[in-house]
CSV table of C-alpha atoms in Angstrom, one decimal:
chain,number,residue,atom,x,y,z
Y,270,MET,CA,21.3,-84.1,-40.2
Y,271,GLU,CA,21.8,-83.3,-36.4
Y,272,GLN,CA,20.0,-80.0,-36.8
Y,273,SER,CA,17.1,-81.7,-38.5
Y,274,ASN,CA,16.9,-84.2,-35.8
Y,275,LYS,CA,16.7,-81.5,-33.1
Y,276,GLN,CA,14.1,-79.6,-35.1
Y,277,SER,CA,12.0,-82.8,-35.3
Y,278,LYS,CA,12.4,-83.5,-31.7
Y,279,ARG,CA,11.3,-80.0,-30.7
Y,280,SER,CA,8.4,-80.1,-33.1
Y,281,LEU,CA,7.2,-83.4,-31.6
Y,282,LEU,CA,7.4,-82.0,-28.0
Y,283,ARG,CA,5.5,-79.0,-29.2
Y,284,ARG,CA,2.8,-81.2,-30.7
Y,285,ILE,CA,2.5,-83.2,-27.6
Y,286,ASN,CA,2.2,-80.1,-25.4
Y,287,GLU,CA,-0.5,-78.6,-27.8
Y,288,TRP,CA,-2.4,-81.9,-27.7
Y,289,LEU,CA,-2.3,-82.0,-23.8
Y,290,HIS,CA,-3.4,-78.3,-23.6
Y,291,LEU,CA,-6.3,-78.8,-26.1
Y,292,TRP,CA,-7.8,-82.0,-24.9
Y,293,LEU,CA,-7.2,-81.5,-21.2
Y,294,GLY,CA,-8.7,-78.1,-21.4
Y,295,LEU,CA,-11.8,-79.4,-23.2
Y,296,PHE,CA,-12.1,-82.3,-20.7
Y,297,SER,CA,-12.0,-80.0,-17.5
Y,298,GLY,CA,-13.4,-76.9,-19.1
Y,299,ILE,CA,-17.0,-77.0,-17.5
Y,300,VAL,CA,-15.8,-77.7,-14.0
Y,301,VAL,CA,-13.0,-75.1,-14.2
Y,302,PHE,CA,-15.7,-72.5,-15.4
Y,303,VAL,CA,-18.1,-73.1,-12.6
Y,304,VAL,CA,-15.2,-73.3,-9.9
Y,305,CYS,CA,-13.7,-70.0,-11.1
Y,306,LEU,CA,-17.0,-68.2,-11.6
Y,307,THR,CA,-18.2,-69.1,-8.2
Y,308,ALA,CA,-14.9,-68.0,-6.7
Y,309,CYS,CA,-15.7,-64.5,-8.0
Y,310,PHE,CA,-18.8,-64.3,-5.9
Y,311,TRP,CA,-17.1,-65.8,-2.8
Y,312,VAL,CA,-14.4,-63.2,-2.7
Y,313,PHE,CA,-16.8,-60.4,-1.6
Y,314,ARG,CA,-18.8,-62.3,0.8
Y,315,TYR,CA,-17.8,-60.0,3.8
Y,316,GLU,CA,-19.1,-57.0,2.0
Y,317,VAL,CA,-22.3,-58.7,1.1
Y,318,TRP,CA,-22.8,-59.8,4.8
Y,319,TYR,CA,-21.9,-56.4,6.1
Y,320,PHE,CA,-24.8,-54.7,4.1
Y,321,THR,CA,-27.4,-57.4,4.4
Y,322,GLU,CA,-27.0,-58.3,8.0
Y,323,PRO,CA,-27.2,-55.1,10.1
Y,324,TYR,CA,-27.7,-57.1,13.3
Y,325,GLN,CA,-24.0,-57.9,13.3
Y,326,ARG,CA,-23.1,-54.3,14.0
Y,327,VAL,CA,-23.6,-52.0,17.1
Y,328,GLU,CA,-22.5,-48.5,17.8
Y,329,PRO,CA,-19.2,-48.5,19.5
Y,330,GLN,CA,-19.3,-47.3,23.2
Y,331,ASN,CA,-16.6,-46.0,25.6
Y,332,ARG,CA,-17.1,-48.8,28.1
Y,333,PRO,CA,-16.0,-52.5,28.4
Y,334,PHE,CA,-18.0,-55.4,27.2
Y,335,LEU,CA,-20.3,-57.2,29.5
Y,336,SER,CA,-18.8,-60.5,30.8
Y,337,PRO,CA,-19.8,-63.9,29.1
Y,338,SER,CA,-21.9,-65.1,32.1
Y,339,VAL,CA,-24.1,-62.0,32.0
Y,340,LEU,CA,-24.6,-62.2,28.2
Y,341,VAL,CA,-25.1,-65.9,28.1
Y,342,LYS,CA,-27.7,-65.7,30.8
Y,343,LYS,CA,-29.7,-63.1,28.9
Y,344,ALA,CA,-29.4,-65.1,25.7
Y,345,GLU,CA,-30.4,-68.3,27.4
Y,346,ALA,CA,-33.5,-66.6,29.0
Y,347,PHE,CA,-34.5,-65.3,25.6
Y,348,ALA,CA,-33.9,-68.6,23.9
Y,349,GLN,CA,-35.9,-70.6,26.6
Y,350,GLN,CA,-38.8,-68.2,26.2
Y,351,ALA,CA,-38.8,-68.4,22.4
Y,352,GLU,CA,-38.4,-72.2,22.4
Y,353,GLY,CA,-40.9,-72.8,25.3
Y,354,ARG,CA,-38.4,-75.2,27.0
Y,355,PRO,CA,-34.9,-75.2,28.6
Y,356,VAL,CA,-32.1,-74.8,26.2
Y,357,LYS,CA,-28.3,-75.3,26.6
Y,358,MET,CA,-26.0,-72.6,25.2
Y,359,THR,CA,-23.0,-73.9,23.1
Y,360,GLY,CA,-20.7,-70.9,23.3
Y,361,ILE,CA,-20.4,-67.2,22.9
Y,362,THR,CA,-18.4,-65.2,20.4
Y,363,TYR,CA,-17.2,-61.6,20.7
Y,364,GLY,CA,-16.1,-59.4,17.9
Y,365,GLY,CA,-14.5,-55.9,17.6
Y,366,PRO,CA,-15.8,-52.7,19.2
Y,367,ASN,CA,-18.5,-52.3,16.4
Y,368,LYS,CA,-19.6,-55.9,16.3
Y,369,SER,CA,-22.5,-57.6,18.2
Y,370,VAL,CA,-22.0,-60.6,20.4
Y,371,PHE,CA,-23.8,-63.8,19.7
Y,372,ALA,CA,-24.4,-66.9,21.8
Y,373,GLY,CA,-25.4,-70.2,20.1
Y,374,TYR,CA,-27.7,-73.1,21.0
Y,375,ARG,CA,-29.1,-76.2,19.4
Y,376,PRO,CA,-32.9,-76.4,19.4
Y,377,ALA,CA,-32.9,-79.8,17.6
Y,378,GLU,CA,-30.5,-82.3,16.1
Y,379,GLY,CA,-28.8,-80.7,13.1
Y,380,LYS,CA,-30.0,-77.2,13.8
Y,381,PHE,CA,-28.1,-74.3,15.2
Y,382,TYR,CA,-29.7,-71.0,16.3
Y,383,SER,CA,-28.0,-67.8,17.4
Y,384,VAL,CA,-29.0,-64.9,19.8
Y,385,PHE,CA,-27.3,-61.6,18.8
Y,386,LEU,CA,-26.8,-59.2,21.7
Y,387,ASN,CA,-25.4,-55.7,22.2
Y,388,PRO,CA,-22.0,-56.5,24.1
Y,389,TYR,CA,-22.2,-53.2,26.0
Y,390,THR,CA,-25.8,-53.3,27.3
Y,391,GLY,CA,-27.0,-57.0,26.7
Y,392,ALA,CA,-29.9,-55.9,24.7
Y,393,ILE,CA,-31.3,-58.6,22.3
Y,394,ILE,CA,-30.8,-57.5,18.7
Y,395,HIS,CA,-31.7,-60.6,16.6
Y,396,HIS,CA,-32.7,-64.2,16.9
Y,397,LYS,CA,-31.2,-66.1,14.0
Y,398,LYS,CA,-32.9,-69.3,13.1
Y,399,GLY,CA,-30.7,-70.7,10.3
Y,400,PRO,CA,-28.9,-69.1,7.4
Y,401,SER,CA,-29.8,-65.6,6.3
Y,402,THR,CA,-30.6,-65.0,2.6
Y,403,ALA,CA,-27.1,-63.8,1.9
Y,404,GLU,CA,-25.6,-66.9,3.8
Y,405,ALA,CA,-27.9,-69.3,1.8
Y,406,PHE,CA,-26.7,-67.8,-1.4
Y,407,PHE,CA,-23.0,-68.3,-0.5
Y,408,ILE,CA,-23.7,-71.8,0.8
Y,409,PHE,CA,-25.0,-72.4,-2.8
Y,410,VAL,CA,-21.9,-70.7,-4.2
Y,411,ARG,CA,-19.6,-72.8,-2.0
Y,412,SER,CA,-21.5,-75.9,-3.1
Y,413,GLY,CA,-20.6,-75.1,-6.8
Y,414,HIS,CA,-17.1,-74.1,-5.9
Y,415,ARG,CA,-16.2,-77.1,-3.7
Y,416,PHE,CA,-18.3,-79.8,-5.0
Y,417,PHE,CA,-19.6,-78.9,-8.5
Y,418,PHE,CA,-23.2,-78.9,-7.0
Y,419,LEU,CA,-22.8,-82.7,-6.3
Y,420,PRO,CA,-22.7,-84.6,-3.0
Y,421,PRO,CA,-19.3,-83.8,-1.3
Y,422,LYS,CA,-17.9,-87.3,-1.7
Y,423,ILE,CA,-18.5,-87.3,-5.4
Y,424,GLY,CA,-18.0,-83.6,-6.2
Y,425,SER,CA,-14.8,-83.0,-4.1
Y,426,PRO,CA,-12.6,-85.4,-6.1
Y,427,ILE,CA,-14.1,-84.1,-9.4
Y,428,VAL,CA,-13.3,-80.5,-8.5
Y,429,GLY,CA,-9.9,-81.5,-7.2
Y,430,SER,CA,-9.0,-83.5,-10.4
Y,431,ALA,CA,-10.3,-80.7,-12.6
Y,432,CYS,CA,-8.0,-78.2,-10.7
Y,433,ILE,CA,-5.0,-80.5,-11.2
Y,434,ILE,CA,-5.7,-80.7,-14.9
Y,435,PHE,CA,-6.2,-76.9,-14.9
Y,436,VAL,CA,-2.7,-76.6,-13.4
Y,437,ILE,CA,-1.3,-78.7,-16.2
Y,438,THR,CA,-3.2,-76.8,-18.9
Y,439,MET,CA,-1.8,-73.4,-17.5
Y,440,ILE,CA,1.8,-74.9,-17.8
Y,441,THR,CA,1.2,-76.2,-21.3
Y,442,GLY,CA,-0.4,-72.9,-22.3
Y,443,LEU,CA,2.6,-71.1,-21.1
Y,444,ILE,CA,4.7,-73.3,-23.3
Y,445,TRP,CA,2.4,-72.8,-26.3
Y,446,TRP,CA,2.3,-69.2,-25.6
Y,447,TYR,CA,6.1,-68.7,-25.7
Y,448,PRO,CA,7.2,-67.5,-29.1
Y,449,LYS,CA,9.9,-69.3,-31.0
Y,450,LYS,CA,11.5,-66.1,-31.8
Y,451,TRP,CA,11.3,-62.8,-29.9
Y,452,THR,CA,10.4,-60.0,-32.5
Y,453,GLN,CA,8.4,-56.9,-32.4
Y,454,SER,CA,5.5,-58.8,-33.9
Y,455,THR,CA,5.6,-61.6,-31.5
Y,456,ARG,CA,6.0,-59.3,-28.5
Y,457,ASP,CA,2.8,-57.5,-29.6
Y,458,LYS,CA,1.0,-60.8,-30.0
Y,459,SER,CA,2.3,-62.1,-26.6
Y,460,PHE,CA,1.5,-59.1,-24.5
Y,461,LYS,CA,-1.2,-56.9,-26.2
Y,462,ILE,CA,-4.7,-57.4,-27.2
Y,463,LYS,CA,-5.5,-56.3,-30.8
Y,464,TRP,CA,-8.9,-54.8,-30.1
Y,465,LYS,CA,-9.4,-53.5,-33.6
Y,466,ALA,CA,-9.0,-56.9,-35.2
Y,467,ASN,CA,-11.8,-59.3,-35.9
Y,468,TRP,CA,-13.6,-61.0,-33.1
Y,469,LYS,CA,-11.8,-64.3,-33.6
Y,470,ARG,CA,-8.5,-62.7,-33.2
Y,471,VAL,CA,-9.7,-60.7,-30.2
Y,472,ASN,CA,-11.0,-63.9,-28.6
Y,473,LEU,CA,-7.4,-65.5,-29.2
Y,474,ASP,CA,-5.7,-62.6,-27.6
Y,475,LEU,CA,-8.0,-62.7,-24.7
Y,476,HIS,CA,-7.1,-66.4,-24.2
Y,477,ASN,CA,-3.4,-66.0,-24.7
Y,478,VAL,CA,-2.6,-62.5,-23.2
Y,479,LEU,CA,-5.0,-62.6,-20.2
Y,480,GLY,CA,-4.0,-66.2,-19.5
Y,481,PHE,CA,-0.3,-65.2,-19.4
Y,482,TYR,CA,-0.8,-62.2,-17.1
Y,483,SER,CA,-2.9,-64.1,-14.7
Y,484,LEU,CA,-0.8,-67.2,-14.7
Y,485,LEU,CA,1.1,-66.9,-11.4
Y,486,ILE,CA,-1.8,-65.8,-9.3
Y,487,ALA,CA,-4.1,-68.4,-10.9
Y,488,LEU,CA,-1.6,-71.2,-10.1
Y,489,ALA,CA,-1.4,-70.0,-6.5
Y,490,LEU,CA,-5.2,-69.9,-6.1
Y,491,THR,CA,-5.6,-73.4,-7.8
Y,492,ILE,CA,-2.9,-75.2,-6.0
Y,493,SER,CA,-4.0,-73.9,-2.6
Y,494,GLY,CA,-7.5,-75.1,-3.3
Y,495,ILE,CA,-6.5,-78.6,-4.2
Y,496,VAL,CA,-5.4,-79.0,-0.6
Y,497,TYR,CA,-9.2,-79.2,0.4
Y,498,SER,CA,-10.0,-82.0,-2.2
Y,499,PHE,CA,-7.4,-84.6,-1.6
Y,500,SER,CA,-5.8,-85.7,1.8
Y,501,TRP,CA,-2.7,-87.0,0.0
Y,502,PHE,CA,-2.1,-83.7,-1.6
Y,503,ASP,CA,-2.8,-81.9,1.7
Y,504,LYS,CA,-0.2,-84.1,3.5
Y,505,GLY,CA,2.2,-83.9,0.7
Y,506,TYR,CA,2.0,-80.1,0.6
Y,507,TYR,CA,2.3,-79.9,4.4
Y,508,TRP,CA,5.4,-82.1,4.3
Y,509,LEU,CA,6.9,-80.1,1.5
Y,510,VAL,CA,6.7,-76.7,3.1
Y,511,THR,CA,7.3,-77.8,6.8
Y,512,GLY,CA,9.4,-80.9,6.5
Y,513,LYS,CA,7.1,-82.6,9.0
Y,514,VAL,CA,4.5,-85.3,8.9
Y,515,GLN,CA,0.9,-84.1,9.2
Y,516,ILE,CA,-1.0,-85.7,12.1
Y,517,GLY,CA,-4.5,-84.4,11.6
Y,518,ALA,CA,-6.5,-83.2,8.6
Y,519,HIS,CA,-5.5,-79.8,7.3
Y,520,GLY,CA,-2.9,-79.3,10.0
Y,521,HIS,CA,-5.4,-79.8,12.9
Y,522,THR,CA,-4.1,-82.0,15.7
Y,523,PRO,CA,-6.6,-84.0,17.9
Y,524,HIS,CA,-8.1,-81.9,20.6
Y,525,PRO,CA,-6.8,-82.4,24.1
Y,526,LEU,CA,-9.3,-83.9,26.6
Y,527,SER,CA,-10.5,-82.9,30.1
Y,528,ASP,CA,-9.7,-85.1,33.1
Y,529,THR,CA,-12.7,-87.3,33.4
Y,530,THR,CA,-11.7,-88.5,36.8
Y,531,ILE,CA,-12.8,-85.2,38.2
Y,532,THR,CA,-16.5,-84.9,38.7
Y,533,THR,CA,-16.9,-81.5,40.3
Y,534,ARG,CA,-15.9,-78.0,39.2
Y,535,SER,CA,-13.4,-76.0,41.0
Y,536,TYR,CA,-14.8,-72.7,39.8
Y,537,SER,CA,-18.1,-70.9,39.6
Y,538,GLN,CA,-18.8,-69.0,36.3
Y,539,PRO,CA,-15.6,-70.5,34.6
Y,540,GLU,CA,-16.4,-68.7,31.3
Y,541,ASP,CA,-15.8,-65.4,33.0
Y,542,LYS,CA,-12.5,-66.5,34.6
Y,543,LEU,CA,-11.4,-67.7,31.1
Y,544,TRP,CA,-12.4,-64.6,29.4
Y,545,GLN,CA,-10.5,-62.4,32.0
Y,546,LEU,CA,-7.5,-64.8,31.5
Y,547,ILE,CA,-7.5,-64.3,27.7
Y,548,ARG,CA,-8.1,-60.6,27.9
Y,549,ARG,CA,-5.1,-60.4,30.4
Y,550,ASP,CA,-2.9,-62.5,28.1
Y,551,HIS,CA,-3.9,-60.8,24.9
Y,552,PRO,CA,-4.7,-57.1,25.6
Y,553,GLY,CA,-5.9,-54.7,23.0
Y,554,LYS,CA,-8.4,-55.1,20.3
Y,555,LEU,CA,-9.2,-58.6,19.0
Y,556,ALA,CA,-11.1,-59.3,15.8
Y,557,ARG,CA,-12.7,-62.4,17.3
Y,558,LEU,CA,-12.8,-64.3,20.6
Y,559,SER,CA,-15.0,-67.4,20.7
Y,560,ILE,CA,-15.5,-69.5,23.7
Y,561,SER,CA,-17.0,-73.0,23.1
Y,562,PHE,CA,-18.5,-74.7,26.1
Y,563,PRO,CA,-17.8,-78.4,26.9
Y,564,ASP,CA,-20.7,-80.7,25.8
Y,565,GLU,CA,-19.5,-83.8,27.2
Y,566,ALA,CA,-17.4,-84.7,30.4
Y,567,LYS,CA,-14.2,-85.3,28.3
Y,568,ASP,CA,-14.5,-82.0,26.4
Y,569,PRO,CA,-12.5,-79.0,27.3
Y,570,TYR,CA,-13.3,-75.4,27.0
Y,571,GLU,CA,-12.1,-74.2,23.6
Y,572,ILE,CA,-11.2,-70.7,23.0
Y,573,ALA,CA,-10.4,-69.4,19.5
Y,574,ILE,CA,-8.6,-66.1,19.2
Y,575,ASN,CA,-8.2,-64.0,16.1
Y,576,PRO,CA,-6.1,-60.9,16.5
Y,577,GLU,CA,-6.5,-59.6,12.9
Y,578,GLU,CA,-9.6,-58.5,11.1
Y,579,GLY,CA,-10.2,-59.9,7.6
Y,580,THR,CA,-7.9,-62.9,7.7
Y,581,ILE,CA,-7.8,-66.1,9.7
Y,582,TYR,CA,-4.2,-67.3,9.5
Y,583,LYS,CA,-3.2,-65.8,12.7
Y,584,THR,CA,-6.1,-67.5,14.5
Y,585,PHE,CA,-5.0,-69.9,17.3
Y,586,VAL,CA,-6.9,-72.0,19.8
Y,587,ARG,CA,-6.4,-72.5,23.6
Y,588,PHE,CA,-7.8,-75.4,25.6
Y,589,PHE,CA,-8.7,-75.6,29.3
Y,590,ASP,CA,-9.9,-78.5,31.4
Y,591,GLN,CA,-13.5,-77.9,32.1
Y,592,HIS,CA,-13.2,-78.9,35.8
Y,593,THR,CA,-9.9,-77.3,36.9
Y,594,LEU,CA,-9.5,-74.7,34.1
Y,595,LYS,CA,-5.9,-75.9,33.8
Y,596,GLU,CA,-4.7,-75.2,30.2
Y,597,LEU,CA,-4.2,-78.2,28.0
Y,598,PRO,CA,-1.2,-78.2,25.7
Y,599,SER,CA,-2.0,-78.4,22.0
Y,600,GLU,CA,-0.1,-77.7,18.7
Y,601,GLU,CA,-3.0,-75.4,17.8
Y,602,SER,CA,-2.3,-73.2,20.8
Y,603,ARG,CA,1.0,-72.0,19.1
Y,604,ARG,CA,0.8,-68.4,18.0
Y,605,TYR,CA,1.5,-67.4,14.4
Y,606,GLU,CA,4.8,-65.8,15.6
Y,607,GLU,CA,6.0,-69.0,17.0
Y,608,LEU,CA,5.7,-71.0,13.9
Y,609,SER,CA,8.4,-71.9,11.4
Y,610,ALA,CA,8.4,-70.2,8.0
Y,611,GLY,CA,6.8,-73.3,6.3
Y,612,GLU,CA,4.2,-73.6,9.0
Y,613,LYS,CA,3.3,-70.0,8.6
Y,614,LEU,CA,3.0,-70.6,4.7
Y,615,TYR,CA,0.8,-73.6,5.3
Y,616,LYS,CA,-1.4,-71.7,7.8
Y,617,MET,CA,-1.9,-68.9,5.3
Y,618,ASN,CA,-3.2,-71.4,2.7
Y,619,PHE,CA,-6.9,-70.6,3.1
Y,620,ASP,CA,-6.3,-66.8,3.1
Y,621,ILE,CA,-4.2,-67.1,-0.1
Y,622,HIS,CA,-6.8,-69.4,-1.7
Y,623,VAL,CA,-9.7,-66.8,-1.2
Y,624,GLY,CA,-7.5,-63.9,-1.8
Y,625,GLN,CA,-8.0,-62.2,1.5
Y,626,ILE,CA,-4.2,-62.6,2.5
Y,627,GLY,CA,-3.5,-58.9,1.9
Y,628,GLY,CA,-6.9,-57.4,2.5
Y,629,LEU,CA,-9.1,-55.6,-0.1
Y,630,PRO,CA,-6.4,-55.3,-2.7
Y,631,THR,CA,-5.7,-59.0,-3.0
Y,632,ARG,CA,-9.4,-59.8,-2.9
Y,633,ILE,CA,-9.9,-57.6,-5.9
Y,634,LEU,CA,-7.0,-59.2,-7.6
Y,635,ALA,CA,-8.4,-62.6,-6.8
Y,636,PHE,CA,-11.7,-61.6,-8.3
Y,637,PHE,CA,-10.3,-60.6,-11.6
Y,638,VAL,CA,-8.0,-63.5,-11.8
Y,639,SER,CA,-10.8,-65.9,-11.1
Y,640,LEU,CA,-13.0,-64.1,-13.7
Y,641,ILE,CA,-10.1,-64.6,-16.2
Y,642,GLY,CA,-9.9,-68.3,-15.2
Y,643,ALA,CA,-13.6,-68.7,-15.8
Y,644,SER,CA,-13.1,-67.1,-19.3
Y,645,LEU,CA,-10.3,-69.3,-20.3
Y,646,PRO,CA,-12.3,-72.5,-21.0
Y,647,VAL,CA,-14.9,-70.3,-23.0
Y,648,THR,CA,-12.3,-68.6,-25.1
Y,649,GLY,CA,-10.4,-71.8,-25.6
Y,650,PHE,CA,-13.5,-73.7,-26.7
Y,651,ILE,CA,-14.3,-70.9,-29.2
Y,652,ILE,CA,-10.7,-71.2,-30.6
Y,653,TRP,CA,-11.1,-75.0,-31.0
Y,654,TRP,CA,-14.7,-74.8,-32.4
Y,655,PHE,CA,-13.7,-72.4,-35.2
Y,656,ARG,CA,-10.4,-74.0,-36.0
Y,657,GLY,CA,-9.6,-74.4,-39.7
Y,658,GLN,CA,-12.6,-72.3,-40.8
Y,659,LYS,CA,-12.1,-69.7,-43.4
Y,660,GLY,CA,-10.9,-66.4,-41.9
Y,661,GLY,CA,-10.3,-68.0,-38.5
Y,662,VAL,CA,-7.0,-67.6,-36.7
Y,663,ASN,CA,-6.2,-71.2,-37.1
Y,664,SER,CA,-6.9,-71.5,-40.8
Y,665,ARG,CA,-4.2,-72.5,-43.4
Y,666,LYS,CA,-4.4,-71.6,-46.9
Y,667,PRO,CA,-2.6,-73.7,-49.6
Y,668,VAL,CA,0.1,-71.9,-51.6
Y,669,GLY,CA,2.0,-74.7,-53.4
Y,670,LYS,CA,2.3,-78.4,-53.6
Y,671,ASN,CA,4.1,-78.9,-50.3
Y,672,ARG,CA,3.7,-75.3,-48.8
Y,673,THR,CA,1.3,-73.6,-46.5
Y,674,ILE,CA,0.9,-70.3,-44.9
Y,675,LYS,CA,0.4,-71.0,-41.2
Y,676,SER,CA,-1.9,-69.0,-39.1
Y,677,GLU,CA,-0.7,-66.4,-36.5
Y,678,ARG,CA,-1.4,-68.9,-33.7
Y,679,VAL,CA,0.6,-71.8,-35.3
Y,680,ASP,CA,3.5,-69.5,-36.4
Y,681,ARG,CA,4.1,-68.6,-32.8
């Protein structure tokens, strides 16, 4: 009697698990398909930009970069001539030895143009008036990935909810995948795709086997993405890994402010002095150094520094009073090496989510896992659609009054 009760209880739990996996998967399938498929494109955006935007590259030269004031002056003169009126530059960004420099300005409300220059000679390379064709494509891709091509306020919670459901379906799928007994037959069905079988069996194996092999990476990519849909999830994740209460959104603290009681500047060409300070404090090659100029009296100079090419988790920001150039303390000014283990993990979140945490190898891995993720709703829907049909993997053939021969899927 006790053994029979245990069997019934286990059977009930399995039925609940299978019901959840089936209907949650069907409910979220279209959103998961779009989110995962667009992720496949997003992974290789750097390579696409490299080949489609040659103005971002220059020939490295054995001499130092020109100072910000020189480059900004050249960019400003070009922009004023192009616009036919005075313009105000918003900042300048340096890259590596083979990258061009660009200085930005706003020609009108809601618009942002850039002037690309050779950092060694100051020669104008390109005048960028909005997104390039490749950027426009990836803006479209991101819209699908983040918002399901809907307005952000509507699409973001839809995508976030679908991702939470996807996490549940992956866990219930693992429980469904796990065989009741480990035999040679169940091992083959669990870890191998039987390519010579009929297409329904191959479809079933693609769903089960590929889903299992991609599970851990898919969970990491999905959970790290939910952070960007729900502030409560973001704050909860931050507290979980750091033990601290998050102050700003996505770990960003409020920017420090310049001293508005001072009305005159103490230095001429402050951007040059700050640039020299940064280069002195951080010698060697930097992947990116961006100086944002103050727009209002309360705004400080904001300098973002990324020492590593291909990732952003080591980026930190330093702030300086626009009048005195005194450095203003901020949590964002802490270098990666100064963070706790939990803070480091949290700061890696975006790089983990897009697969660039380990360079090209992890981006290739993220591409294939995202592709498998996009295939799971499709293969799962096919399994559901053909359930019970003659010759299908879920069919049952009557044998006797109270007996059936179960399918390969159910037997497991």
